[in-house]
mmCIF file of C-alpha atoms and ligand atoms in Angstrom:
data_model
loop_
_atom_site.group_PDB
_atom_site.id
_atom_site.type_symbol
_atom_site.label_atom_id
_atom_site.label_comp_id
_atom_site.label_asym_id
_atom_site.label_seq_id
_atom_site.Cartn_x
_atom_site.Cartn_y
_atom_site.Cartn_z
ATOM 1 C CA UNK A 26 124.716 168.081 132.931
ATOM 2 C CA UNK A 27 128.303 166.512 132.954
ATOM 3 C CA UNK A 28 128.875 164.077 129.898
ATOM 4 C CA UNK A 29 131.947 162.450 130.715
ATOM 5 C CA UNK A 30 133.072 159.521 128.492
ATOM 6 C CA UNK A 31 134.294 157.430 130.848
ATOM 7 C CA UNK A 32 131.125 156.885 132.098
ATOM 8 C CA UNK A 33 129.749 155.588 129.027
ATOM 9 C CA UNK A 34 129.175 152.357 129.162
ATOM 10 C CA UNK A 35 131.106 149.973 126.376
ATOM 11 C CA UNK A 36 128.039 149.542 124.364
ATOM 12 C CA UNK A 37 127.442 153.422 123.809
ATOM 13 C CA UNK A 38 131.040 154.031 123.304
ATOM 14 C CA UNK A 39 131.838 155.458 119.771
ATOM 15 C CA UNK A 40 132.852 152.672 116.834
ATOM 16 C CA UNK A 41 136.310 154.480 115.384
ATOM 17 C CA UNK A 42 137.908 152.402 112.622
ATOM 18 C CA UNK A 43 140.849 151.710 113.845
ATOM 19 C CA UNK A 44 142.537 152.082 110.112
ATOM 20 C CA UNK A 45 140.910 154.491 108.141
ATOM 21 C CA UNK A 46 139.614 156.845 111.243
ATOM 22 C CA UNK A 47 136.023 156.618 109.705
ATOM 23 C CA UNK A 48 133.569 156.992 112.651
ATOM 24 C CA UNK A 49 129.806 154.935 112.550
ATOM 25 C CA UNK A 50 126.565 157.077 113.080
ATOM 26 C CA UNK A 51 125.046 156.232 115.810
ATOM 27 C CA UNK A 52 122.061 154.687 114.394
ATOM 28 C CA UNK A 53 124.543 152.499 112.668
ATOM 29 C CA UNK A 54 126.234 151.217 115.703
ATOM 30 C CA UNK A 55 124.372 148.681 116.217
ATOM 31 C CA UNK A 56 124.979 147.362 112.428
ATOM 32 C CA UNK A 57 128.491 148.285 112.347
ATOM 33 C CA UNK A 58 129.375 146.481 115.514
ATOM 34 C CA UNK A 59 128.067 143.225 113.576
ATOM 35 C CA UNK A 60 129.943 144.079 110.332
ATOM 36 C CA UNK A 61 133.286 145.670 111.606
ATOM 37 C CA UNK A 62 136.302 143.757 113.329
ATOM 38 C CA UNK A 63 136.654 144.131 116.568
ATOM 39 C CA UNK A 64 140.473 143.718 117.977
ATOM 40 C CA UNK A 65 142.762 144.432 120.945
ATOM 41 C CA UNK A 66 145.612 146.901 121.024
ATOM 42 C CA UNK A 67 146.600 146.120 124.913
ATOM 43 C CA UNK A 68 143.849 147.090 127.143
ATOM 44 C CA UNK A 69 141.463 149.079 124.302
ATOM 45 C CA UNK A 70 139.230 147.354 121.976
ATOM 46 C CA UNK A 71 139.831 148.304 118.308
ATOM 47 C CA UNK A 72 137.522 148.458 115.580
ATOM 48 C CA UNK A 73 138.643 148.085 111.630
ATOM 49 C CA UNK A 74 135.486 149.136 109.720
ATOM 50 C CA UNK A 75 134.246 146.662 107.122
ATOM 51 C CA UNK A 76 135.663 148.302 104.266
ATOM 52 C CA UNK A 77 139.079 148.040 105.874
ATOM 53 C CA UNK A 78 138.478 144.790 106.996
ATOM 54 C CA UNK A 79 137.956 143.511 103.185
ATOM 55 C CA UNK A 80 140.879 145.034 102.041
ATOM 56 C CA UNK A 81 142.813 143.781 104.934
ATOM 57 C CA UNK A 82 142.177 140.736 103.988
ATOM 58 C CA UNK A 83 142.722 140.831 100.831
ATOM 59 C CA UNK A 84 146.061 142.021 101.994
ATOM 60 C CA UNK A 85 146.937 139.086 103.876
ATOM 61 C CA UNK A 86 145.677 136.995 100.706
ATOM 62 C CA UNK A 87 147.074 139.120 98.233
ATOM 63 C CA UNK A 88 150.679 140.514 99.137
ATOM 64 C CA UNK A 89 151.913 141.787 102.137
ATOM 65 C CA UNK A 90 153.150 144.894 102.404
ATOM 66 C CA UNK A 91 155.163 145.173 105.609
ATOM 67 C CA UNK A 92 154.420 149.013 105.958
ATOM 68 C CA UNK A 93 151.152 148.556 106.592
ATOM 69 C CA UNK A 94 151.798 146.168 109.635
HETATM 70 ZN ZN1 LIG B 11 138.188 151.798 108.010
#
């Protein structure tokens, strides 16, 4: 059987944070697409876990450090 990831639809797609590369089980997906950040880099849909997403913000509250953007 051919498994090509295009096909998949948006829902089943894998949750990658976008920042720290950290990838949700699947039987978290559900959870982590609640708790995680979802953006736009042009036509792709981003995901910042929510660990990154708490220190990002703390980031922007804190400091900025323009390296990180
Ligand atoms: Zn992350």
């Amino acid at each position: 059987m051919d498994h090509n990831p295009a096909d998949v639809p948006a829902q089943d797609q894998e949750l990658v944070c976008f920042v720290c590369g950290a990838v949700a089980p699947a039987d978290q997906r559900a959870v982590a697409r609640l708790t995680w950040s979802r953006g736009r880099d042009g036509e792709r849909t981003t995901w910042t876990c929510d660990r990154c997403s708490r220190d990002n913000v703390r980031s922007i509250e804190g400091k900025l450090d323009p390296a990180w953007w």
